[in-house]
């Protein structure tokens, strides 16, 4: 039986964004055994694919990250250990673990379509879809926040100032909500929140237990979209010099409301409050 490897090595959001491409690969190869992998730092998120499709036969944790040089020494995939895995399984086809994206894609297509293009695949559906885990129990009047995107340490283009984050949390607290901060490594404490600092999958489960998510441009926005989880997102189109809108890298989610500006901090705080009010009606 034909054996195919597919799986971008990271980061968390990209491993979710690749789902429509994976779906098309399975459709094109209905009798193949599919193996999915990720770099060891991000491997845990592959749990979202464990009940995805019967053709998926294995999950691989790679020792190295990209096929290129990395300052921290995690480049030049595959390592000797990685090569042993490849040789043992004997793949008939392997897709690139670290394809290079073209930032000009934003002028032409949605990011999920772009991911397919990077792998030479024309996807059928731009929306990410994953099977909802079993035994998810909703918590009344609860909300998850993921408000520290990758540039938060420098208060970058995608990030909100701490006082804006605190104001959003205080507004929710006044409405009687329990707020769960889905924290990545090293994120600061946010007053009036319960910080979830477990692994990424624990944060995914906590997200799905809440009524809705409030997020910036983070991987959690993509996770929420995969399950149609209600979401309010603040996006900054200024991170891409070819863009005048963030539409082509916003997750498709029928239950999401997105706000955008050149800088996330330019989004009016009172407009954010108005959108929250609409979500809690």
CSV table of C-alpha atoms in Angstrom, one decimal:
chain,number,residue,atom,x,y,z
A,1,UNK,CA,0.0,0.0,0.0
A,2,UNK,CA,1.2,3.5,-0.9
A,3,UNK,CA,2.7,5.5,2.1
A,4,UNK,CA,2.5,9.3,2.1
A,5,UNK,CA,4.0,11.7,4.5
A,6,UNK,CA,2.4,15.1,5.0
A,7,UNK,CA,2.8,17.7,7.7
A,8,UNK,CA,4.4,21.1,8.1
A,9,UNK,CA,6.7,21.2,11.0
A,10,UNK,CA,5.3,24.3,12.7
A,11,UNK,CA,4.2,26.5,14.2
A,12,UNK,CA,0.9,25.7,15.9
A,13,UNK,CA,-1.3,27.8,13.7
A,14,UNK,CA,0.2,26.5,10.5
A,15,UNK,CA,-0.4,22.9,11.6
A,16,UNK,CA,-4.1,23.8,11.7
A,17,UNK,CA,-4.1,25.9,8.5
A,18,UNK,CA,-2.8,22.9,6.6
A,19,UNK,CA,-6.0,20.9,7.2
A,20,UNK,CA,-7.7,21.6,3.8
A,21,UNK,CA,-4.5,20.5,2.0
A,22,UNK,CA,-4.4,17.3,4.0
A,23,UNK,CA,-8.1,16.6,3.3
A,24,UNK,CA,-7.4,17.0,-0.5
A,25,UNK,CA,-4.4,14.7,-0.3
A,26,UNK,CA,-6.5,12.0,1.3
A,27,UNK,CA,-9.2,12.5,-1.4
A,28,UNK,CA,-6.6,12.1,-4.1
A,29,UNK,CA,-5.1,9.0,-2.5
A,30,UNK,CA,-8.1,7.2,-1.0
A,31,UNK,CA,-6.2,3.9,-0.5
A,32,UNK,CA,-2.9,5.4,0.8
A,33,UNK,CA,-1.6,5.2,4.3
A,34,UNK,CA,-1.0,8.8,5.5
A,35,UNK,CA,1.5,9.8,8.1
A,36,UNK,CA,1.5,13.2,9.7
A,37,UNK,CA,4.4,14.8,11.6
A,38,UNK,CA,5.6,18.0,13.2
A,39,UNK,CA,8.7,19.4,14.9
A,40,UNK,CA,9.1,18.2,18.5
A,41,UNK,CA,8.2,21.7,19.9
A,42,UNK,CA,4.8,21.6,18.2
A,43,UNK,CA,4.1,17.8,18.1
A,44,UNK,CA,1.5,17.9,20.8
A,45,UNK,CA,-1.0,19.8,18.6
A,46,UNK,CA,-1.2,16.8,16.3
A,47,UNK,CA,-3.7,15.3,18.8
A,48,UNK,CA,-6.4,17.3,17.0
A,49,UNK,CA,-5.9,14.9,14.0
A,50,UNK,CA,-6.1,11.6,16.0
A,51,UNK,CA,-9.8,11.1,15.2
A,52,UNK,CA,-9.5,12.9,11.8
A,53,UNK,CA,-9.6,10.0,9.2
A,54,UNK,CA,-9.1,6.3,9.1
A,55,UNK,CA,-6.3,6.6,6.5
A,56,UNK,CA,-4.0,8.3,9.0
A,57,UNK,CA,-1.8,5.5,10.3
A,58,UNK,CA,0.9,7.3,12.3
A,59,UNK,CA,2.2,10.5,13.8
A,60,UNK,CA,5.9,11.5,13.7
A,61,UNK,CA,7.8,13.7,16.0
A,62,UNK,CA,10.8,15.2,14.1
A,63,UNK,CA,14.0,16.2,15.8
A,64,UNK,CA,14.8,19.0,13.5
A,65,UNK,CA,12.6,22.0,12.4
A,66,UNK,CA,13.4,23.3,8.9
A,67,UNK,CA,15.4,22.2,5.9
A,68,UNK,CA,17.3,25.5,6.2
A,69,UNK,CA,19.9,26.9,8.7
A,70,UNK,CA,18.4,27.9,12.1
A,71,UNK,CA,20.4,29.9,14.7
A,72,UNK,CA,19.4,27.6,17.5
A,73,UNK,CA,20.7,24.5,15.7
A,74,UNK,CA,17.2,23.1,14.9
A,75,UNK,CA,17.6,23.5,11.1
A,76,UNK,CA,18.9,21.1,8.4
A,77,UNK,CA,16.1,18.6,8.7
A,78,UNK,CA,16.3,15.7,8.6
A,79,UNK,CA,18.7,14.8,11.4
A,80,UNK,CA,20.2,11.3,11.6
A,81,UNK,CA,17.4,10.2,13.9
A,82,UNK,CA,14.8,11.7,11.5
A,83,UNK,CA,16.5,9.8,8.6
A,84,UNK,CA,16.1,6.5,10.5
A,85,UNK,CA,12.3,7.1,10.8
A,86,UNK,CA,12.1,7.8,7.1
A,87,UNK,CA,14.0,4.8,6.1
A,88,UNK,CA,12.1,2.5,8.5
A,89,UNK,CA,8.6,3.5,7.2
A,90,UNK,CA,9.7,3.7,3.5
A,91,UNK,CA,7.5,6.5,2.2
A,92,UNK,CA,6.5,6.5,-1.5
A,93,UNK,CA,6.0,10.3,-1.3
A,94,UNK,CA,7.0,13.0,1.2
A,95,UNK,CA,5.7,16.6,1.1
A,96,UNK,CA,8.1,19.3,2.2
A,97,UNK,CA,8.2,19.8,6.0
A,98,UNK,CA,9.1,23.5,5.8
A,99,UNK,CA,7.9,25.1,2.5
A,100,UNK,CA,8.7,28.8,1.9
A,101,UNK,CA,5.7,31.1,1.7
A,102,UNK,CA,5.5,34.1,-0.7
A,103,UNK,CA,4.1,37.1,1.2
A,104,UNK,CA,2.5,38.5,-2.0
A,105,UNK,CA,-0.1,35.7,-1.8
A,106,UNK,CA,-2.3,38.1,0.1
A,107,UNK,CA,-3.1,39.9,-3.1
A,108,UNK,CA,-4.3,36.8,-4.8
A,109,UNK,CA,-5.7,34.1,-2.5
A,110,UNK,CA,-6.6,33.0,1.0
A,111,UNK,CA,-3.9,31.6,3.2
A,112,UNK,CA,-5.4,28.1,3.2
A,113,UNK,CA,-5.3,28.1,-0.6
A,114,UNK,CA,-1.7,29.4,-0.5
A,115,UNK,CA,-0.8,26.5,1.7
A,116,UNK,CA,-2.1,24.1,-0.9
A,117,UNK,CA,-0.2,25.9,-3.6
A,118,UNK,CA,3.0,25.5,-1.7
A,119,UNK,CA,2.5,21.8,-1.8
A,120,UNK,CA,1.3,21.7,-5.4
A,121,UNK,CA,-2.3,20.9,-4.3
A,122,UNK,CA,-5.5,22.8,-5.3
A,123,UNK,CA,-7.8,22.6,-2.3
A,124,UNK,CA,-11.5,22.2,-2.6
A,125,UNK,CA,-12.5,24.2,0.5
A,126,UNK,CA,-10.8,27.2,2.2
A,127,UNK,CA,-12.3,26.5,5.6
A,128,UNK,CA,-10.5,24.4,8.1
A,129,UNK,CA,-12.6,21.6,9.6
A,130,UNK,CA,-11.7,19.2,12.5
A,131,UNK,CA,-13.8,16.7,14.4
A,132,UNK,CA,-15.0,18.0,17.7
A,133,UNK,CA,-13.5,16.1,20.7
A,134,UNK,CA,-15.9,14.0,22.7
A,135,UNK,CA,-17.1,14.8,26.2
A,136,UNK,CA,-16.7,18.6,25.9
A,137,UNK,CA,-18.9,20.2,28.7
A,138,UNK,CA,-19.7,23.8,28.2
A,139,UNK,CA,-19.2,26.2,31.1
A,140,UNK,CA,-21.9,28.9,31.4
A,141,UNK,CA,-20.7,32.5,31.3
A,142,UNK,CA,-17.1,31.7,30.5
A,143,UNK,CA,-14.8,33.2,27.8
A,144,UNK,CA,-11.3,32.4,26.6
A,145,UNK,CA,-8.8,35.0,25.6
A,146,UNK,CA,-5.7,34.6,23.4
A,147,UNK,CA,-4.5,38.2,23.2
A,148,UNK,CA,-0.7,37.8,23.0
A,149,UNK,CA,0.3,37.1,19.4
A,150,UNK,CA,3.9,36.3,18.4
A,151,UNK,CA,5.1,40.0,18.6
A,152,UNK,CA,3.6,40.8,22.0
A,153,UNK,CA,7.0,41.2,23.7
A,154,UNK,CA,7.8,44.2,21.5
A,155,UNK,CA,4.1,45.5,21.5
A,156,UNK,CA,4.2,44.8,17.7
A,157,UNK,CA,1.8,45.4,14.9
A,158,UNK,CA,-0.4,42.4,15.8
A,159,UNK,CA,-0.5,43.1,19.6
A,160,UNK,CA,-2.7,45.1,21.9
A,161,UNK,CA,-1.3,47.4,24.6
A,162,UNK,CA,-1.6,45.9,28.1
A,163,UNK,CA,-4.1,48.5,29.1
A,164,UNK,CA,-6.4,47.5,26.3
A,165,UNK,CA,-6.2,43.8,27.2
A,166,UNK,CA,-6.9,44.7,30.9
A,167,UNK,CA,-9.9,46.9,29.8
A,168,UNK,CA,-11.4,44.0,27.8
A,169,UNK,CA,-11.0,41.6,30.7
A,170,UNK,CA,-12.5,44.1,33.2
A,171,UNK,CA,-15.5,44.7,30.8
A,172,UNK,CA,-16.1,40.9,30.7
A,173,UNK,CA,-15.7,40.6,34.5
A,174,UNK,CA,-18.3,43.3,35.0
A,175,UNK,CA,-20.7,41.3,32.8
A,176,UNK,CA,-20.2,38.3,35.2
A,177,UNK,CA,-17.9,36.2,33.0
A,178,UNK,CA,-15.2,33.9,34.1
A,179,UNK,CA,-12.2,34.6,31.8
A,180,UNK,CA,-9.6,32.0,30.9
A,181,UNK,CA,-6.3,33.2,29.6
A,182,UNK,CA,-5.0,30.6,27.2
A,183,UNK,CA,-1.3,31.4,27.8
A,184,UNK,CA,1.7,30.6,25.7
A,185,UNK,CA,5.2,30.3,27.2
A,186,UNK,CA,6.2,33.3,29.2
A,187,UNK,CA,3.0,35.4,28.7
A,188,UNK,CA,2.4,37.9,31.4
A,189,UNK,CA,-0.3,37.4,34.0
A,190,UNK,CA,-3.6,39.2,33.3
A,191,UNK,CA,-5.6,40.4,36.3
A,192,UNK,CA,-9.0,38.9,36.8
A,193,UNK,CA,-8.3,35.9,34.6
A,194,UNK,CA,-7.5,32.2,35.2
A,195,UNK,CA,-4.3,31.4,33.5
A,196,UNK,CA,-4.2,28.1,31.6
A,197,UNK,CA,-0.5,27.2,31.3
A,198,UNK,CA,-0.7,23.5,30.4
A,199,UNK,CA,0.2,22.1,27.0
A,200,UNK,CA,-1.5,23.4,23.8
A,201,UNK,CA,-4.1,20.6,23.7
A,202,UNK,CA,-5.2,21.5,27.2
A,203,UNK,CA,-5.8,25.0,26.0
A,204,UNK,CA,-7.8,23.7,23.0
A,205,UNK,CA,-10.1,21.7,25.3
A,206,UNK,CA,-10.6,24.7,27.6
A,207,UNK,CA,-11.3,26.9,24.6
A,208,UNK,CA,-14.1,24.5,23.5
A,209,UNK,CA,-15.6,24.5,27.0
A,210,UNK,CA,-16.1,28.3,26.9
A,211,UNK,CA,-19.0,30.3,25.3
A,212,UNK,CA,-16.6,32.2,23.0
A,213,UNK,CA,-13.1,33.3,22.3
A,214,UNK,CA,-11.6,36.8,22.1
A,215,UNK,CA,-8.3,36.8,20.2
A,216,UNK,CA,-5.8,38.6,18.2
A,217,UNK,CA,-3.9,37.0,15.2
A,218,UNK,CA,-3.0,33.8,17.1
A,219,UNK,CA,-3.1,30.1,16.4
A,220,UNK,CA,-6.1,29.8,18.7
A,221,UNK,CA,-8.2,31.8,16.2
A,222,UNK,CA,-7.5,29.0,13.7
A,223,UNK,CA,-8.3,26.3,16.3
A,224,UNK,CA,-11.6,28.0,17.0
A,225,UNK,CA,-12.5,28.3,13.3
A,226,UNK,CA,-11.9,24.5,12.9
A,227,UNK,CA,-14.7,23.9,15.3
A,228,UNK,CA,-16.9,26.8,14.4
A,229,UNK,CA,-16.4,28.2,17.9
A,230,UNK,CA,-17.8,31.7,18.4
A,231,UNK,CA,-15.0,34.2,18.2
A,232,UNK,CA,-14.2,37.9,18.3
A,233,UNK,CA,-10.9,38.6,16.6
A,234,UNK,CA,-8.8,41.8,16.2
A,235,UNK,CA,-6.4,41.7,13.2
A,236,UNK,CA,-3.7,44.0,11.9
A,237,UNK,CA,-3.1,44.1,8.1
A,238,UNK,CA,0.1,46.1,8.6
A,239,UNK,CA,2.2,43.0,9.2
A,240,UNK,CA,2.2,42.4,5.5
A,241,UNK,CA,3.6,45.1,3.3
A,242,UNK,CA,1.6,43.9,0.3
A,243,UNK,CA,-1.8,44.1,2.2
A,244,UNK,CA,-4.4,46.7,2.7
A,245,UNK,CA,-6.7,44.2,4.5
A,246,UNK,CA,-6.2,41.1,6.6
A,247,UNK,CA,-9.1,39.2,4.9
A,248,UNK,CA,-6.9,36.7,3.2
A,249,UNK,CA,-5.3,35.4,6.4
A,250,UNK,CA,-8.4,35.5,8.7
A,251,UNK,CA,-9.8,32.1,9.5
A,252,UNK,CA,-13.1,31.3,7.9
A,253,UNK,CA,-15.6,30.8,10.7
A,254,UNK,CA,-19.3,31.3,10.4
A,255,UNK,CA,-19.5,32.2,14.1
A,256,UNK,CA,-16.7,34.7,14.1
A,257,UNK,CA,-16.7,38.5,14.0
A,258,UNK,CA,-13.4,40.1,12.9
A,259,UNK,CA,-12.3,43.7,13.4
A,260,UNK,CA,-9.2,45.0,11.6
A,261,UNK,CA,-6.9,48.0,11.2
A,262,UNK,CA,-3.3,48.6,10.1
A,263,UNK,CA,-2.3,48.2,13.8
A,264,UNK,CA,-4.3,46.1,16.2
A,265,UNK,CA,-4.0,49.0,18.7
A,266,UNK,CA,-5.9,51.2,16.2
A,267,UNK,CA,-9.1,49.2,16.7
A,268,UNK,CA,-11.4,51.3,18.8
A,269,UNK,CA,-11.8,49.9,22.3
A,270,UNK,CA,-15.5,51.0,22.6
A,271,UNK,CA,-16.2,49.3,19.3
A,272,UNK,CA,-14.7,46.1,20.8
A,273,UNK,CA,-17.0,46.5,23.8
A,274,UNK,CA,-20.0,46.9,21.4
A,275,UNK,CA,-19.0,43.6,19.6
A,276,UNK,CA,-18.7,41.8,22.9
A,277,UNK,CA,-22.2,43.0,23.9
A,278,UNK,CA,-23.5,41.5,20.6
A,279,UNK,CA,-21.9,38.2,21.4
A,280,UNK,CA,-23.3,37.9,24.9
A,281,UNK,CA,-26.9,38.8,24.1
